[in-house]
mmCIF file of C-alpha atoms and ligand atoms in Angstrom:
data_model
loop_
_atom_site.group_PDB
_atom_site.id
_atom_site.type_symbol
_atom_site.label_atom_id
_atom_site.label_comp_id
_atom_site.label_asym_id
_atom_site.label_seq_id
_atom_site.Cartn_x
_atom_site.Cartn_y
_atom_site.Cartn_z
ATOM 1 C CA UNK A 13 -33.332 23.191 -4.630
ATOM 2 C CA UNK A 14 -29.710 22.218 -5.071
ATOM 3 C CA UNK A 15 -28.602 18.637 -4.420
ATOM 4 C CA UNK A 16 -25.033 18.254 -3.185
ATOM 5 C CA UNK A 17 -22.792 15.390 -2.061
ATOM 6 C CA UNK A 18 -20.075 15.296 0.593
ATOM 7 C CA UNK A 19 -17.170 12.855 0.898
ATOM 8 C CA UNK A 20 -14.050 12.288 2.988
ATOM 9 C CA UNK A 21 -10.868 11.142 1.258
ATOM 10 C CA UNK A 22 -7.255 10.158 1.935
ATOM 11 C CA UNK A 23 -6.006 9.608 5.476
ATOM 12 C CA UNK A 24 -8.659 10.150 8.127
ATOM 13 C CA UNK A 25 -8.198 13.128 10.426
ATOM 14 C CA UNK A 26 -9.863 13.878 13.783
ATOM 15 C CA UNK A 27 -12.534 16.489 13.058
ATOM 16 C CA UNK A 28 -13.696 15.086 9.717
ATOM 17 C CA UNK A 29 -17.038 14.146 11.296
ATOM 18 C CA UNK A 30 -17.551 17.670 12.586
ATOM 19 C CA UNK A 31 -16.898 18.878 9.029
ATOM 20 C CA UNK A 32 -19.447 16.406 7.563
ATOM 21 C CA UNK A 33 -21.982 17.635 10.109
ATOM 22 C CA UNK A 34 -21.296 21.295 9.336
ATOM 23 C CA UNK A 35 -21.501 20.807 5.554
ATOM 24 C CA UNK A 36 -24.753 18.860 5.894
ATOM 25 C CA UNK A 37 -26.525 21.167 8.306
ATOM 26 C CA UNK A 38 -25.411 24.399 6.599
ATOM 27 C CA UNK A 39 -26.448 23.097 3.180
ATOM 28 C CA UNK A 40 -29.839 21.924 4.481
ATOM 29 C CA UNK A 41 -30.280 25.298 6.172
ATOM 30 C CA UNK A 42 -29.712 26.937 2.767
ATOM 31 C CA UNK A 43 -32.392 24.729 1.207
ATOM 32 C CA UNK A 44 -30.189 21.973 -0.275
ATOM 33 C CA UNK A 45 -30.509 18.221 -0.198
ATOM 34 C CA UNK A 46 -27.366 16.385 0.912
ATOM 35 C CA UNK A 47 -25.952 12.950 0.057
ATOM 36 C CA UNK A 48 -23.010 11.315 1.810
ATOM 37 C CA UNK A 49 -20.577 9.401 -0.420
ATOM 38 C CA UNK A 50 -19.143 6.298 1.236
ATOM 39 C CA UNK A 51 -15.429 5.380 0.907
ATOM 40 C CA UNK A 52 -14.186 8.573 -0.759
ATOM 41 C CA UNK A 53 -13.502 8.600 -4.502
ATOM 42 C CA UNK A 54 -13.958 4.807 -4.715
ATOM 43 C CA UNK A 55 -17.580 5.281 -3.585
ATOM 44 C CA UNK A 56 -18.001 8.205 -5.959
ATOM 45 C CA UNK A 57 -17.068 5.956 -8.885
ATOM 46 C CA UNK A 58 -19.407 3.209 -7.660
ATOM 47 C CA UNK A 59 -22.296 5.576 -6.917
ATOM 48 C CA UNK A 60 -22.354 4.663 -3.215
ATOM 49 C CA UNK A 61 -24.470 7.665 -2.149
ATOM 50 C CA UNK A 62 -26.774 7.768 0.861
ATOM 51 C CA UNK A 63 -29.005 10.659 1.920
ATOM 52 C CA UNK A 64 -27.894 12.663 4.952
ATOM 53 C CA UNK A 65 -30.279 14.609 7.174
ATOM 54 C CA UNK A 66 -29.692 17.090 9.970
ATOM 55 C CA UNK A 67 -30.550 14.248 12.379
ATOM 56 C CA UNK A 68 -28.372 11.570 10.767
ATOM 57 C CA UNK A 69 -25.262 13.686 11.356
ATOM 58 C CA UNK A 70 -26.158 14.143 15.051
ATOM 59 C CA UNK A 71 -23.933 12.591 17.723
ATOM 60 C CA UNK A 72 -20.859 12.333 15.475
ATOM 61 C CA UNK A 73 -19.004 15.534 16.405
ATOM 62 C CA UNK A 74 -17.017 13.844 19.188
ATOM 63 C CA UNK A 75 -16.028 10.791 17.158
ATOM 64 C CA UNK A 76 -12.602 10.362 15.575
ATOM 65 C CA UNK A 77 -12.252 8.939 12.054
ATOM 66 C CA UNK A 78 -15.015 9.509 9.516
ATOM 67 C CA UNK A 79 -18.533 8.052 9.503
ATOM 68 C CA UNK A 80 -18.490 8.134 5.685
ATOM 69 C CA UNK A 81 -15.326 6.044 5.492
ATOM 70 C CA UNK A 82 -12.310 6.944 3.413
ATOM 71 C CA UNK A 83 -10.367 5.097 0.746
ATOM 72 C CA UNK A 84 -7.535 5.592 -1.688
ATOM 73 C CA UNK A 85 -8.557 5.121 -5.328
ATOM 74 C CA UNK A 86 -6.112 4.678 -8.204
ATOM 75 C CA UNK A 87 -9.034 4.675 -10.652
ATOM 76 C CA UNK A 88 -10.001 8.227 -9.743
ATOM 77 C CA UNK A 89 -6.569 9.378 -10.909
ATOM 78 C CA UNK A 90 -7.602 8.427 -14.448
ATOM 79 C CA UNK A 91 -9.923 10.500 -16.616
ATOM 80 C CA UNK A 92 -12.034 7.425 -17.218
ATOM 81 C CA UNK A 93 -12.523 6.953 -13.474
ATOM 82 C CA UNK A 94 -13.556 10.576 -13.015
ATOM 83 C CA UNK A 95 -15.992 10.349 -15.960
ATOM 84 C CA UNK A 96 -17.624 7.374 -14.231
ATOM 85 C CA UNK A 97 -17.900 9.449 -11.045
ATOM 86 C CA UNK A 98 -19.524 12.338 -12.922
ATOM 87 C CA UNK A 99 -21.951 9.920 -14.584
ATOM 88 C CA UNK A 100 -22.962 8.516 -11.171
ATOM 89 C CA UNK A 101 -23.427 12.032 -9.772
ATOM 90 C CA UNK A 102 -25.619 13.062 -12.717
ATOM 91 C CA UNK A 103 -27.694 9.879 -12.342
ATOM 92 C CA UNK A 104 -28.671 11.157 -8.905
ATOM 93 C CA UNK A 105 -29.087 14.787 -10.075
ATOM 94 C CA UNK A 106 -26.272 15.850 -7.762
ATOM 95 C CA UNK A 107 -24.957 19.245 -8.863
ATOM 96 C CA UNK A 108 -21.877 19.724 -6.695
ATOM 97 C CA UNK A 109 -19.485 17.905 -4.328
ATOM 98 C CA UNK A 110 -17.704 18.899 -1.142
ATOM 99 C CA UNK A 111 -14.362 17.076 -0.721
ATOM 100 C CA UNK A 112 -12.992 16.891 2.828
ATOM 101 C CA UNK A 113 -9.346 15.803 2.689
ATOM 102 C CA UNK A 114 -5.667 16.584 2.287
ATOM 103 C CA UNK A 115 -3.210 17.240 -0.504
ATOM 104 C CA UNK A 116 -3.947 14.269 -2.752
ATOM 105 C CA UNK A 117 -7.690 14.509 -2.205
ATOM 106 C CA UNK A 118 -7.711 18.177 -3.205
ATOM 107 C CA UNK A 119 -5.638 17.330 -6.315
ATOM 108 C CA UNK A 120 -8.440 14.887 -7.194
ATOM 109 C CA UNK A 121 -11.065 17.561 -6.476
ATOM 110 C CA UNK A 122 -9.212 19.993 -8.747
ATOM 111 C CA UNK A 123 -9.102 17.383 -11.525
ATOM 112 C CA UNK A 124 -12.858 16.868 -11.146
ATOM 113 C CA UNK A 125 -13.568 20.602 -11.214
ATOM 114 C CA UNK A 126 -11.437 20.942 -14.374
ATOM 115 C CA UNK A 127 -13.912 18.543 -16.008
ATOM 116 C CA UNK A 128 -16.549 21.158 -15.312
ATOM 117 C CA UNK A 129 -18.107 19.550 -12.258
ATOM 118 C CA UNK A 130 -18.533 22.030 -9.364
ATOM 119 C CA UNK A 131 -16.402 21.137 -6.333
ATOM 120 C CA UNK A 132 -15.472 22.909 -3.112
ATOM 121 C CA UNK A 133 -12.805 21.450 -0.806
ATOM 122 C CA UNK A 134 -12.375 21.471 2.972
ATOM 123 C CA UNK A 135 -8.745 21.468 4.201
ATOM 124 C CA UNK A 136 -8.378 18.370 6.348
ATOM 125 C CA UNK A 137 -5.200 16.397 7.030
ATOM 126 C CA UNK A 138 -3.042 15.785 10.082
ATOM 127 C CA UNK A 139 0.062 16.515 7.958
ATOM 128 C CA UNK A 140 -0.662 20.255 7.587
ATOM 129 C CA UNK A 141 0.913 20.173 4.133
ATOM 130 C CA UNK A 142 -1.922 21.863 2.251
ATOM 131 C CA UNK A 143 -1.489 25.343 0.792
ATOM 132 C CA UNK A 144 -4.645 27.458 1.177
ATOM 133 C CA UNK A 145 -4.927 26.866 4.928
ATOM 134 C CA UNK A 146 -2.411 27.847 7.603
ATOM 135 C CA UNK A 147 -3.710 24.978 9.695
ATOM 136 C CA UNK A 148 -5.797 21.998 8.613
ATOM 137 C CA UNK A 149 -8.437 19.916 10.391
ATOM 138 C CA UNK A 150 -6.865 17.195 12.554
ATOM 139 C CA UNK A 151 -3.463 18.776 13.149
ATOM 140 C CA UNK A 152 -4.192 20.065 16.647
ATOM 141 C CA UNK A 153 -5.577 16.745 17.903
ATOM 142 C CA UNK A 154 -2.734 14.752 16.307
ATOM 143 C CA UNK A 155 -0.233 17.095 17.973
ATOM 144 C CA UNK A 156 -1.893 16.746 21.357
ATOM 145 C CA UNK A 157 -1.793 12.955 21.062
ATOM 146 C CA UNK A 158 1.880 13.016 20.039
ATOM 147 C CA UNK A 159 2.659 15.339 22.918
ATOM 148 C CA UNK A 160 0.939 13.168 25.492
ATOM 149 C CA UNK A 161 3.049 10.214 24.358
ATOM 150 C CA UNK A 162 6.228 12.313 24.398
ATOM 151 C CA UNK A 163 5.514 13.540 27.947
ATOM 152 C CA UNK A 164 5.071 9.954 29.103
ATOM 153 C CA UNK A 165 8.244 8.813 27.375
ATOM 154 C CA UNK A 166 10.163 11.648 29.048
ATOM 155 C CA UNK A 167 8.989 10.502 32.470
ATOM 156 C CA UNK A 168 10.250 6.974 31.970
ATOM 157 C CA UNK A 169 13.386 8.220 30.197
ATOM 158 C CA UNK A 170 14.499 10.332 33.178
ATOM 159 C CA UNK A 171 14.171 7.412 35.578
ATOM 160 C CA UNK A 172 16.621 5.388 33.504
ATOM 161 C CA UNK A 173 18.980 8.009 32.009
ATOM 162 C CA UNK A 174 17.702 7.213 28.549
ATOM 163 C CA UNK A 175 17.449 9.026 25.280
ATOM 164 C CA UNK A 176 14.279 8.541 23.289
ATOM 165 C CA UNK A 177 13.968 8.775 19.558
ATOM 166 C CA UNK A 178 10.316 9.416 18.758
ATOM 167 C CA UNK A 179 9.020 9.210 15.189
ATOM 168 C CA UNK A 180 5.871 11.124 14.343
ATOM 169 C CA UNK A 181 3.762 11.135 11.164
ATOM 170 C CA UNK A 182 3.469 13.916 8.580
ATOM 171 C CA UNK A 183 4.461 12.284 5.302
ATOM 172 C CA UNK A 184 6.936 14.628 3.541
ATOM 173 C CA UNK A 185 6.111 17.551 5.819
ATOM 174 C CA UNK A 186 7.972 18.208 9.079
ATOM 175 C CA UNK A 187 5.284 20.378 10.667
ATOM 176 C CA UNK A 188 4.034 17.763 13.181
ATOM 177 C CA UNK A 189 7.580 16.826 14.217
ATOM 178 C CA UNK A 190 8.676 20.442 14.570
ATOM 179 C CA UNK A 191 5.687 21.504 16.655
ATOM 180 C CA UNK A 192 5.703 18.324 18.783
ATOM 181 C CA UNK A 193 9.456 18.796 19.258
ATOM 182 C CA UNK A 194 9.140 22.410 20.425
ATOM 183 C CA UNK A 195 6.147 21.703 22.679
ATOM 184 C CA UNK A 196 7.741 18.498 24.000
ATOM 185 C CA UNK A 197 11.106 20.114 24.752
ATOM 186 C CA UNK A 198 13.136 17.979 22.344
ATOM 187 C CA UNK A 199 16.933 18.224 22.226
ATOM 188 C CA UNK A 200 16.908 17.443 18.501
ATOM 189 C CA UNK A 201 14.273 17.715 15.773
ATOM 190 C CA UNK A 202 14.847 15.959 12.471
ATOM 191 C CA UNK A 203 12.580 17.001 9.592
ATOM 192 C CA UNK A 204 12.620 16.545 5.805
ATOM 193 C CA UNK A 205 12.948 20.293 5.147
ATOM 194 C CA UNK A 206 16.298 20.656 6.945
ATOM 195 C CA UNK A 207 19.253 18.383 6.194
ATOM 196 C CA UNK A 208 20.471 16.732 9.393
ATOM 197 C CA UNK A 209 23.318 14.230 9.469
ATOM 198 C CA UNK A 210 23.067 11.406 12.045
ATOM 199 C CA UNK A 211 26.428 12.474 13.471
ATOM 200 C CA UNK A 212 24.943 15.886 14.342
ATOM 201 C CA UNK A 213 22.242 14.152 16.389
ATOM 202 C CA UNK A 214 24.853 11.986 18.143
ATOM 203 C CA UNK A 215 26.713 15.197 19.105
ATOM 204 C CA UNK A 216 23.549 16.886 20.419
ATOM 205 C CA UNK A 217 22.662 13.870 22.558
ATOM 206 C CA UNK A 218 26.251 13.605 23.845
ATOM 207 C CA UNK A 219 26.267 17.283 24.811
ATOM 208 C CA UNK A 220 22.974 16.856 26.682
ATOM 209 C CA UNK A 221 24.508 13.884 28.524
ATOM 210 C CA UNK A 222 27.596 15.885 29.457
ATOM 211 C CA UNK A 223 25.467 18.768 30.728
ATOM 212 C CA UNK A 224 23.935 16.288 33.168
ATOM 213 C CA UNK A 225 20.466 16.044 31.677
ATOM 214 C CA UNK A 226 18.663 12.990 33.052
ATOM 215 C CA UNK A 227 17.124 12.253 29.675
ATOM 216 C CA UNK A 228 17.184 13.428 26.088
ATOM 217 C CA UNK A 229 14.599 13.474 23.358
ATOM 218 C CA UNK A 230 14.920 13.515 19.589
ATOM 219 C CA UNK A 231 11.741 13.917 17.527
ATOM 220 C CA UNK A 232 11.988 12.722 13.951
ATOM 221 C CA UNK A 233 9.507 13.104 11.100
ATOM 222 C CA UNK A 234 8.614 9.913 9.228
ATOM 223 C CA UNK A 235 9.548 11.615 5.954
ATOM 224 C CA UNK A 236 13.042 12.718 7.031
ATOM 225 C CA UNK A 237 15.967 11.344 5.019
ATOM 226 C CA UNK A 238 17.125 9.687 8.238
ATOM 227 C CA UNK A 239 13.917 8.389 9.804
ATOM 228 C CA UNK A 240 13.798 6.599 13.182
ATOM 229 C CA UNK A 241 14.862 3.220 11.808
ATOM 230 C CA UNK A 242 17.887 4.638 9.935
ATOM 231 C CA UNK A 243 18.938 6.830 12.866
ATOM 232 C CA UNK A 244 18.590 3.909 15.292
ATOM 233 C CA UNK A 245 20.836 1.779 13.082
ATOM 234 C CA UNK A 246 23.486 4.539 13.095
ATOM 235 C CA UNK A 247 23.164 5.130 16.856
ATOM 236 C CA UNK A 248 23.578 1.418 17.576
ATOM 237 C CA UNK A 249 27.139 1.689 16.303
ATOM 238 C CA UNK A 250 27.887 4.798 18.379
ATOM 239 C CA UNK A 251 26.106 3.961 21.645
ATOM 240 C CA UNK A 252 29.220 4.444 23.782
ATOM 241 C CA UNK A 253 29.772 7.992 22.504
ATOM 242 C CA UNK A 254 26.156 9.040 23.096
ATOM 243 C CA UNK A 255 26.221 8.163 26.797
ATOM 244 C CA UNK A 256 22.517 7.506 27.213
ATOM 245 C CA UNK A 257 20.873 4.163 26.665
ATOM 246 C CA UNK A 258 18.756 4.564 23.553
ATOM 247 C CA UNK A 259 15.118 3.614 22.899
ATOM 248 C CA UNK A 260 13.019 4.152 19.800
ATOM 249 C CA UNK A 261 9.284 4.726 19.719
ATOM 250 C CA UNK A 262 7.256 5.125 16.524
ATOM 251 C CA UNK A 263 3.922 6.736 17.310
ATOM 252 C CA UNK A 264 2.308 5.854 13.971
ATOM 253 C CA UNK A 265 -1.430 5.583 13.585
ATOM 254 C CA UNK A 266 -2.337 6.319 17.227
ATOM 255 C CA UNK A 267 -1.864 9.973 16.239
ATOM 256 C CA UNK A 268 -4.911 9.788 13.965
ATOM 257 C CA UNK A 269 -7.215 8.127 16.479
ATOM 258 C CA UNK A 270 -9.202 9.522 19.358
ATOM 259 C CA UNK A 271 -11.767 12.235 19.813
ATOM 260 C CA UNK A 272 -11.124 15.536 18.044
ATOM 261 C CA UNK A 273 -10.200 18.303 20.458
ATOM 262 C CA UNK A 274 -11.858 21.716 20.740
ATOM 263 C CA UNK A 275 -9.743 23.471 18.114
ATOM 264 C CA UNK A 276 -10.405 20.829 15.459
ATOM 265 C CA UNK A 277 -14.140 20.711 16.171
ATOM 266 C CA UNK A 278 -14.382 24.481 15.800
ATOM 267 C CA UNK A 279 -12.163 24.625 12.715
ATOM 268 C CA UNK A 280 -14.112 21.780 11.078
ATOM 269 C CA UNK A 281 -17.437 23.443 11.906
ATOM 270 C CA UNK A 282 -16.295 26.729 10.407
ATOM 271 C CA UNK A 283 -14.666 25.308 7.282
ATOM 272 C CA UNK A 284 -17.506 22.848 6.633
ATOM 273 C CA UNK A 285 -20.096 25.613 6.871
ATOM 274 C CA UNK A 286 -17.967 27.899 4.676
ATOM 275 C CA UNK A 287 -17.713 25.211 1.977
ATOM 276 C CA UNK A 288 -21.484 24.690 1.895
ATOM 277 C CA UNK A 289 -22.108 28.455 1.812
ATOM 278 C CA UNK A 290 -19.577 28.873 -1.020
ATOM 279 C CA UNK A 291 -21.361 26.234 -3.107
ATOM 280 C CA UNK A 292 -24.730 27.837 -2.482
ATOM 281 C CA UNK A 293 -23.257 31.202 -3.582
ATOM 282 C CA UNK A 294 -22.147 29.508 -6.799
ATOM 283 C CA UNK A 295 -18.412 29.363 -6.026
ATOM 284 C CA UNK A 296 -16.586 26.316 -7.390
ATOM 285 C CA UNK A 297 -13.054 25.037 -7.832
ATOM 286 C CA UNK A 298 -11.965 26.483 -4.476
ATOM 287 C CA UNK A 299 -10.677 25.238 -1.115
ATOM 288 C CA UNK A 300 -12.141 26.450 2.193
ATOM 289 C CA UNK A 301 -9.307 27.082 4.644
ATOM 290 C CA UNK A 302 -8.100 29.295 7.469
ATOM 291 C CA UNK A 303 -5.582 32.011 6.592
ATOM 292 C CA UNK A 304 -4.344 34.528 9.172
ATOM 293 C CA UNK A 305 -7.257 33.595 11.446
ATOM 294 C CA UNK A 306 -9.935 34.148 8.809
ATOM 295 C CA UNK A 307 -12.001 31.582 6.954
ATOM 296 C CA UNK A 308 -11.409 32.087 3.231
ATOM 297 C CA UNK A 309 -11.747 30.240 -0.060
ATOM 298 C CA UNK A 310 -8.719 29.927 -2.380
ATOM 299 C CA UNK A 311 -8.902 28.827 -6.043
ATOM 300 C CA UNK A 312 -7.458 25.351 -6.612
ATOM 301 C CA UNK A 313 -4.786 26.612 -9.016
ATOM 302 C CA UNK A 314 -3.221 28.403 -6.016
ATOM 303 C CA UNK A 315 -3.487 25.288 -3.807
ATOM 304 C CA UNK A 316 -2.745 22.128 -5.791
ATOM 305 C CA UNK A 317 0.928 21.575 -6.538
ATOM 306 C CA UNK A 318 1.902 24.536 -4.342
ATOM 307 C CA UNK A 319 4.452 23.753 -1.638
ATOM 308 C CA UNK A 320 3.569 25.089 1.816
ATOM 309 C CA UNK A 321 6.823 26.299 3.403
ATOM 310 C CA UNK A 322 7.691 25.672 7.041
ATOM 311 C CA UNK A 323 8.397 28.805 9.059
ATOM 312 C CA UNK A 324 12.243 28.808 9.482
ATOM 313 C CA UNK A 325 11.826 30.953 12.613
ATOM 314 C CA UNK A 326 10.226 27.978 14.344
ATOM 315 C CA UNK A 327 13.214 25.783 13.590
ATOM 316 C CA UNK A 328 15.534 28.487 14.984
ATOM 317 C CA UNK A 329 13.370 28.730 18.096
ATOM 318 C CA UNK A 330 13.628 24.976 18.614
ATOM 319 C CA UNK A 331 17.444 25.249 18.485
ATOM 320 C CA UNK A 332 17.547 28.122 21.003
ATOM 321 C CA UNK A 333 15.274 26.331 23.472
ATOM 322 C CA UNK A 334 17.025 22.958 23.461
ATOM 323 C CA UNK A 335 19.939 24.001 25.707
HETATM 324 P P1 ATP B 12 -3.462 12.588 3.830
HETATM 325 O O1 ATP B 12 -2.216 13.277 3.336
HETATM 326 O O2 ATP B 12 -4.052 13.250 4.994
HETATM 327 O O3 ATP B 12 -3.258 11.113 4.021
HETATM 328 P P2 ATP B 12 -4.506 12.950 1.150
HETATM 329 O O4 ATP B 12 -5.777 13.560 0.739
HETATM 330 O O5 ATP B 12 -3.259 13.688 0.788
HETATM 331 O O6 ATP B 12 -4.604 12.703 2.698
HETATM 332 P P3 ATP B 12 -3.892 10.813 -0.789
HETATM 333 O O7 ATP B 12 -3.805 9.356 -0.532
HETATM 334 O O8 ATP B 12 -2.682 11.502 -1.278
HETATM 335 O O9 ATP B 12 -4.439 11.436 0.580
HETATM 336 O O10 ATP B 12 -5.059 11.075 -1.869
HETATM 337 C C1 ATP B 12 -6.354 10.535 -1.691
HETATM 338 C C2 ATP B 12 -6.977 10.152 -3.020
HETATM 339 O O11 ATP B 12 -7.102 11.324 -3.858
HETATM 340 C C3 ATP B 12 -6.165 9.170 -3.872
HETATM 341 O O12 ATP B 12 -6.367 7.830 -3.516
HETATM 342 C C4 ATP B 12 -6.734 9.443 -5.277
HETATM 343 O O13 ATP B 12 -7.957 8.746 -5.459
HETATM 344 C C5 ATP B 12 -7.025 10.951 -5.230
HETATM 345 N N1 ATP B 12 -5.958 11.686 -5.918
HETATM 346 C C6 ATP B 12 -4.730 11.983 -5.445
HETATM 347 N N2 ATP B 12 -3.995 12.676 -6.352
HETATM 348 C C7 ATP B 12 -4.786 12.815 -7.443
HETATM 349 C C8 ATP B 12 -4.612 13.417 -8.717
HETATM 350 N N3 ATP B 12 -3.487 14.041 -9.070
HETATM 351 N N4 ATP B 12 -5.654 13.356 -9.606
HETATM 352 C C9 ATP B 12 -6.800 12.729 -9.273
HETATM 353 N N5 ATP B 12 -7.024 12.148 -8.070
HETATM 354 C C10 ATP B 12 -6.038 12.168 -7.171
#
């Protein structure tokens, strides 16, 4: 019998619990014993392992966040920290780990696997910035939450002839902003991948005002060179030229909260099961992700440090539709 551990790391993402459940139940089904690691890599270093059963992961599918907790650990970035983690794993006769998390977490998993400890990753982050999966666990729910807020802001904006500047999360990746902008009907989308000067946004909002639009919306990614705070400061000096009254709304952490929606529950179930099956087959040093609609595993050297490009066609589409 193989004994494996599962942990969640980095920023929490809706659907992580469904992934924990899928890893646990698939591994048990294949004859493994499963331990849950509390608080990500920090718990791995401290040996905070607790047994998971098919029953103990019941009733968690619909919960946001992660029942195992997540943490950021500087110590795990050092070789010494990872050696401590391996020592703790060996103390418990644990032979492999499943790491559910985003970019940084998978870099940590790669570092661990390079020290000859078997690891399989599950692509999970609301930022969708992870190569090896076209879409990651949590993105769909985060987008739906952002969109609901945008729809509400548009309603109030049209009653008052206002323009709204809405900042969404995504770290250095503009995916969330671009998709929320297209789906929310934004007049302007400002993302880190495309240089946008504040004056260009002023012009776009002015044109919308002159065309008689009752409201205007600009969606900005938190990682853009001009984020919401910087744009707002610029707009404050050019209010008269814009026409609309301006309001800023930063969505922030609400995008992570809430129950995972159907897509994320299904994706997490599929990727979690695939990770457990890969480990049982003896695969290691790979990430379970979804590429072109298929669940696949990709070796970490083709994932970690690889930039995932944004589809430029989507940015063009956003421009065409904002008239
Ligand atoms: P998200 O982007 O969704 O917030 P993430 O997985 O990218 O999630 P990070 O905070 O970047 O989150 O990384 C989580 C943890 O992974 C870090 O606290 C650290 O312990 C570990 N980690 C990150 N990069 C490395 C690395 N190069 N080597 C070893 N461990 C790392």
